[in-house]
């Protein structure tokens, strides 16, 4: 597919989307790599110190690391955003289920929710022109693709919870 040639200068939206993508993506790449290589954090992510909790933590960290890398590059941005959205919602549900409150639990719940909201915004808005996707004419993705991947991110978090925990995530 040939790339679009733009005659107008970059807009504030393009620069804002670049900042948002890189901030969220770099934060999650760094955090995910830290979790993968710092094994004592697996117990914090999983429900208990068991093989299934260890596997769930590795998959979660890998998912948001890869999703974060895709966001930084702006490559397959809605797919990366969906991975980040799902994994951050899963992390937020873990925090919520441990405390059963929304606001007094502090950053353990609120930070993943903010990252999930940022990922949802990037899914819906697209990567902007300063991205690999933008270089190939995908500075905005079709609404159907964005909508499906937004729903897939939310559904992925719920499905992961049911597979790992075997219960309703909000019960």
PDB file of C-alpha atoms in Angstrom:
ATOM      1  CA  UNK A   1       0.000   0.000   0.000  1.00  0.00           C
ATOM      2  CA  UNK A   2       1.555   3.354  -0.945  1.00  0.00           C
ATOM      3  CA  UNK A   3       1.966   5.894   1.792  1.00  0.00           C
ATOM      4  CA  UNK A   4      -0.060   9.102   1.857  1.00  0.00           C
ATOM      5  CA  UNK A   5       1.813  12.291   1.187  1.00  0.00           C
ATOM      6  CA  UNK A   6       0.748  15.145   3.436  1.00  0.00           C
ATOM      7  CA  UNK A   7       1.148  18.738   2.353  1.00  0.00           C
ATOM      8  CA  UNK A   8      -0.055  20.246   5.619  1.00  0.00           C
ATOM      9  CA  UNK A   9       2.185  20.461   8.691  1.00  0.00           C
ATOM     10  CA  UNK A  10       1.756  18.190  11.672  1.00  0.00           C
ATOM     11  CA  UNK A  11      -1.162  19.081  13.889  1.00  0.00           C
ATOM     12  CA  UNK A  12      -1.488  19.254  17.652  1.00  0.00           C
ATOM     13  CA  UNK A  13      -3.493  16.027  17.475  1.00  0.00           C
ATOM     14  CA  UNK A  14      -0.609  14.192  15.797  1.00  0.00           C
ATOM     15  CA  UNK A  15       1.853  15.416  18.422  1.00  0.00           C
ATOM     16  CA  UNK A  16      -0.596  14.745  21.262  1.00  0.00           C
ATOM     17  CA  UNK A  17      -1.225  11.191  20.088  1.00  0.00           C
ATOM     18  CA  UNK A  18       2.523  10.603  19.805  1.00  0.00           C
ATOM     19  CA  UNK A  19       3.037  11.784  23.393  1.00  0.00           C
ATOM     20  CA  UNK A  20       0.136   9.667  24.675  1.00  0.00           C
ATOM     21  CA  UNK A  21       1.234   6.531  22.808  1.00  0.00           C
ATOM     22  CA  UNK A  22       4.876   6.809  23.842  1.00  0.00           C
ATOM     23  CA  UNK A  23       4.100   7.622  27.488  1.00  0.00           C
ATOM     24  CA  UNK A  24       1.691   4.717  27.922  1.00  0.00           C
ATOM     25  CA  UNK A  25       3.702   2.303  25.796  1.00  0.00           C
ATOM     26  CA  UNK A  26       7.081   3.041  27.375  1.00  0.00           C
ATOM     27  CA  UNK A  27       5.618   2.823  30.886  1.00  0.00           C
ATOM     28  CA  UNK A  28       4.136  -0.590  30.183  1.00  0.00           C
ATOM     29  CA  UNK A  29       7.183  -1.942  28.316  1.00  0.00           C
ATOM     30  CA  UNK A  30       9.428  -0.973  31.206  1.00  0.00           C
ATOM     31  CA  UNK A  31       7.038  -2.309  33.814  1.00  0.00           C
ATOM     32  CA  UNK A  32       6.457  -5.569  31.967  1.00  0.00           C
ATOM     33  CA  UNK A  33      10.152  -6.247  31.486  1.00  0.00           C
ATOM     34  CA  UNK A  34      10.739  -5.484  35.152  1.00  0.00           C
ATOM     35  CA  UNK A  35       8.031  -7.952  36.174  1.00  0.00           C
ATOM     36  CA  UNK A  36       9.324 -10.651  33.839  1.00  0.00           C
ATOM     37  CA  UNK A  37      12.881 -10.367  35.147  1.00  0.00           C
ATOM     38  CA  UNK A  38      12.023  -9.685  38.815  1.00  0.00           C
ATOM     39  CA  UNK A  39      10.355 -12.948  39.806  1.00  0.00           C
ATOM     40  CA  UNK A  40       9.334 -11.803  43.309  1.00  0.00           C
ATOM     41  CA  UNK A  41       6.657  -9.629  41.685  1.00  0.00           C
ATOM     42  CA  UNK A  42       4.863 -12.625  40.185  1.00  0.00           C
ATOM     43  CA  UNK A  43       3.257 -13.401  43.535  1.00  0.00           C
ATOM     44  CA  UNK A  44       1.899  -9.841  43.695  1.00  0.00           C
ATOM     45  CA  UNK A  45       0.247 -10.148  40.285  1.00  0.00           C
ATOM     46  CA  UNK A  46      -1.112 -13.680  40.726  1.00  0.00           C
ATOM     47  CA  UNK A  47      -3.601 -14.698  43.362  1.00  0.00           C
ATOM     48  CA  UNK A  48      -1.230 -17.030  45.185  1.00  0.00           C
ATOM     49  CA  UNK A  49       2.265 -18.396  44.882  1.00  0.00           C
ATOM     50  CA  UNK A  50       1.400 -21.222  42.513  1.00  0.00           C
ATOM     51  CA  UNK A  51       2.274 -22.357  39.023  1.00  0.00           C
ATOM     52  CA  UNK A  52      -0.977 -20.979  37.594  1.00  0.00           C
ATOM     53  CA  UNK A  53      -0.424 -17.590  39.233  1.00  0.00           C
ATOM     54  CA  UNK A  54       3.131 -17.545  37.891  1.00  0.00           C
ATOM     55  CA  UNK A  55       1.910 -18.360  34.384  1.00  0.00           C
ATOM     56  CA  UNK A  56      -0.873 -15.768  34.591  1.00  0.00           C
ATOM     57  CA  UNK A  57       1.641 -13.135  35.693  1.00  0.00           C
ATOM     58  CA  UNK A  58       4.011 -13.996  32.848  1.00  0.00           C
ATOM     59  CA  UNK A  59       1.221 -13.848  30.277  1.00  0.00           C
ATOM     60  CA  UNK A  60      -0.097 -10.563  31.703  1.00  0.00           C
ATOM     61  CA  UNK A  61       3.357  -8.950  31.746  1.00  0.00           C
ATOM     62  CA  UNK A  62       4.129 -10.242  28.271  1.00  0.00           C
ATOM     63  CA  UNK A  63       0.811  -8.998  26.911  1.00  0.00           C
ATOM     64  CA  UNK A  64       1.178  -5.478  28.170  1.00  0.00           C
ATOM     65  CA  UNK A  65       4.876  -5.341  27.254  1.00  0.00           C
ATOM     66  CA  UNK A  66       4.166  -6.300  23.655  1.00  0.00           C
ATOM     67  CA  UNK A  67       1.112  -4.030  23.528  1.00  0.00           C
ATOM     68  CA  UNK A  68       3.188  -1.185  24.930  1.00  0.00           C
ATOM     69  CA  UNK A  69       5.907  -1.740  22.329  1.00  0.00           C
ATOM     70  CA  UNK A  70       3.302  -1.639  19.563  1.00  0.00           C
ATOM     71  CA  UNK A  71       1.969   1.638  20.991  1.00  0.00           C
ATOM     72  CA  UNK A  72       5.433   3.223  21.152  1.00  0.00           C
ATOM     73  CA  UNK A  73       6.086   2.370  17.510  1.00  0.00           C
ATOM     74  CA  UNK A  74       2.554   3.108  16.398  1.00  0.00           C
ATOM     75  CA  UNK A  75       2.542  -0.264  14.655  1.00  0.00           C
ATOM     76  CA  UNK A  76      -0.781  -2.128  14.506  1.00  0.00           C
ATOM     77  CA  UNK A  77      -1.838   0.458  17.053  1.00  0.00           C
ATOM     78  CA  UNK A  78      -5.420  -0.701  17.709  1.00  0.00           C
ATOM     79  CA  UNK A  79      -4.156  -4.246  18.345  1.00  0.00           C
ATOM     80  CA  UNK A  80      -1.495  -2.974  20.779  1.00  0.00           C
ATOM     81  CA  UNK A  81      -4.072  -0.746  22.438  1.00  0.00           C
ATOM     82  CA  UNK A  82      -6.435  -3.678  22.810  1.00  0.00           C
ATOM     83  CA  UNK A  83      -3.698  -5.754  24.489  1.00  0.00           C
ATOM     84  CA  UNK A  84      -2.953  -2.889  26.881  1.00  0.00           C
ATOM     85  CA  UNK A  85      -6.645  -2.271  27.558  1.00  0.00           C
ATOM     86  CA  UNK A  86      -7.338  -5.911  28.382  1.00  0.00           C
ATOM     87  CA  UNK A  87      -4.280  -6.407  30.568  1.00  0.00           C
ATOM     88  CA  UNK A  88      -4.797  -3.176  32.497  1.00  0.00           C
ATOM     89  CA  UNK A  89      -8.459  -3.978  33.103  1.00  0.00           C
ATOM     90  CA  UNK A  90      -7.388  -7.404  34.359  1.00  0.00           C
ATOM     91  CA  UNK A  91      -4.838  -5.765  36.694  1.00  0.00           C
ATOM     92  CA  UNK A  92      -7.508  -3.344  37.929  1.00  0.00           C
ATOM     93  CA  UNK A  93      -9.938  -6.213  38.585  1.00  0.00           C
ATOM     94  CA  UNK A  94      -7.222  -7.989  40.586  1.00  0.00           C
ATOM     95  CA  UNK A  95      -6.786  -4.919  42.737  1.00  0.00           C
ATOM     96  CA  UNK A  96     -10.527  -4.425  43.119  1.00  0.00           C
ATOM     97  CA  UNK A  97     -11.157  -8.039  44.096  1.00  0.00           C
ATOM     98  CA  UNK A  98      -8.433  -7.878  46.745  1.00  0.00           C
ATOM     99  CA  UNK A  99      -9.883  -4.725  48.353  1.00  0.00           C
ATOM    100  CA  UNK A 100     -13.552  -4.458  47.231  1.00  0.00           C
ATOM    101  CA  UNK A 101     -13.444  -0.679  46.938  1.00  0.00           C
ATOM    102  CA  UNK A 102     -12.837   1.718  44.083  1.00  0.00           C
ATOM    103  CA  UNK A 103     -11.261   4.821  45.550  1.00  0.00           C
ATOM    104  CA  UNK A 104      -9.606   4.068  48.913  1.00  0.00           C
ATOM    105  CA  UNK A 105      -7.358   1.413  47.300  1.00  0.00           C
ATOM    106  CA  UNK A 106      -5.130   4.121  45.842  1.00  0.00           C
ATOM    107  CA  UNK A 107      -2.891   3.682  42.852  1.00  0.00           C
ATOM    108  CA  UNK A 108      -3.167  -0.125  42.800  1.00  0.00           C
ATOM    109  CA  UNK A 109      -6.558   0.280  41.125  1.00  0.00           C
ATOM    110  CA  UNK A 110      -6.500   3.802  39.745  1.00  0.00           C
ATOM    111  CA  UNK A 111      -3.249   3.636  37.759  1.00  0.00           C
ATOM    112  CA  UNK A 112      -4.281   0.591  35.664  1.00  0.00           C
ATOM    113  CA  UNK A 113      -7.656   2.249  35.040  1.00  0.00           C
ATOM    114  CA  UNK A 114      -5.957   5.410  33.766  1.00  0.00           C
ATOM    115  CA  UNK A 115      -3.705   3.341  31.489  1.00  0.00           C
ATOM    116  CA  UNK A 116      -6.742   1.388  30.263  1.00  0.00           C
ATOM    117  CA  UNK A 117      -8.573   4.650  29.496  1.00  0.00           C
ATOM    118  CA  UNK A 118      -5.535   5.962  27.621  1.00  0.00           C
ATOM    119  CA  UNK A 119      -5.350   2.741  25.611  1.00  0.00           C
ATOM    120  CA  UNK A 120      -9.061   3.004  24.783  1.00  0.00           C
ATOM    121  CA  UNK A 121      -8.507   6.584  23.589  1.00  0.00           C
ATOM    122  CA  UNK A 122      -5.645   5.502  21.327  1.00  0.00           C
ATOM    123  CA  UNK A 123      -7.747   2.635  19.934  1.00  0.00           C
ATOM    124  CA  UNK A 124     -10.547   5.054  19.073  1.00  0.00           C
ATOM    125  CA  UNK A 125      -8.416   7.991  17.852  1.00  0.00           C
ATOM    126  CA  UNK A 126      -5.751   6.035  15.988  1.00  0.00           C
ATOM    127  CA  UNK A 127      -1.988   6.430  16.111  1.00  0.00           C
ATOM    128  CA  UNK A 128      -1.722   9.785  14.359  1.00  0.00           C
ATOM    129  CA  UNK A 129       0.643  10.575  11.497  1.00  0.00           C
ATOM    130  CA  UNK A 130       3.832  10.243  13.576  1.00  0.00           C
ATOM    131  CA  UNK A 131       3.775   6.452  13.638  1.00  0.00           C
ATOM    132  CA  UNK A 132       4.602   3.414  11.550  1.00  0.00           C
ATOM    133  CA  UNK A 133       0.890   3.008  10.840  1.00  0.00           C
ATOM    134  CA  UNK A 134       0.729   6.662   9.793  1.00  0.00           C
ATOM    135  CA  UNK A 135       3.638   6.164   7.421  1.00  0.00           C
ATOM    136  CA  UNK A 136       1.570   3.555   5.591  1.00  0.00           C
ATOM    137  CA  UNK A 137      -1.597   5.649   5.500  1.00  0.00           C
ATOM    138  CA  UNK A 138      -3.222   4.275   8.653  1.00  0.00           C
ATOM    139  CA  UNK A 139      -3.149   7.377  10.829  1.00  0.00           C
ATOM    140  CA  UNK A 140      -6.801   6.529  11.514  1.00  0.00           C
ATOM    141  CA  UNK A 141      -8.164   2.988  11.479  1.00  0.00           C
ATOM    142  CA  UNK A 142     -11.680   2.156  10.277  1.00  0.00           C
ATOM    143  CA  UNK A 143     -14.331   2.593  12.945  1.00  0.00           C
ATOM    144  CA  UNK A 144     -15.321  -1.073  12.714  1.00  0.00           C
ATOM    145  CA  UNK A 145     -11.751  -2.229  13.467  1.00  0.00           C
ATOM    146  CA  UNK A 146     -11.432   0.172  16.403  1.00  0.00           C
ATOM    147  CA  UNK A 147     -14.812  -0.819  17.823  1.00  0.00           C
ATOM    148  CA  UNK A 148     -14.147  -4.544  17.545  1.00  0.00           C
ATOM    149  CA  UNK A 149     -10.706  -4.226  19.172  1.00  0.00           C
ATOM    150  CA  UNK A 150     -12.103  -2.032  21.969  1.00  0.00           C
ATOM    151  CA  UNK A 151     -14.692  -4.694  22.754  1.00  0.00           C
ATOM    152  CA  UNK A 152     -12.051  -7.427  22.374  1.00  0.00           C
ATOM    153  CA  UNK A 153      -9.822  -5.717  24.950  1.00  0.00           C
ATOM    154  CA  UNK A 154     -12.647  -5.569  27.479  1.00  0.00           C
ATOM    155  CA  UNK A 155     -13.769  -9.108  26.660  1.00  0.00           C
ATOM    156  CA  UNK A 156     -10.183 -10.337  26.896  1.00  0.00           C
ATOM    157  CA  UNK A 157      -9.882  -9.042  30.441  1.00  0.00           C
ATOM    158  CA  UNK A 158     -13.096 -10.779  31.480  1.00  0.00           C
ATOM    159  CA  UNK A 159     -12.139 -14.004  29.679  1.00  0.00           C
ATOM    160  CA  UNK A 160      -8.690 -14.015  31.293  1.00  0.00           C
ATOM    161  CA  UNK A 161     -10.275 -13.553  34.705  1.00  0.00           C
ATOM    162  CA  UNK A 162     -12.697 -16.424  34.167  1.00  0.00           C
ATOM    163  CA  UNK A 163      -9.903 -18.699  32.870  1.00  0.00           C
ATOM    164  CA  UNK A 164      -7.504 -17.885  35.718  1.00  0.00           C
ATOM    165  CA  UNK A 165      -9.909 -17.382  38.620  1.00  0.00           C
ATOM    166  CA  UNK A 166     -12.955 -19.336  37.464  1.00  0.00           C
ATOM    167  CA  UNK A 167     -15.387 -16.718  38.802  1.00  0.00           C
ATOM    168  CA  UNK A 168     -17.222 -13.564  37.825  1.00  0.00           C
ATOM    169  CA  UNK A 169     -14.628 -10.727  37.963  1.00  0.00           C
ATOM    170  CA  UNK A 170     -16.934  -8.282  39.723  1.00  0.00           C
ATOM    171  CA  UNK A 171     -18.523 -10.664  42.224  1.00  0.00           C
TER     172      UNK A 171
END
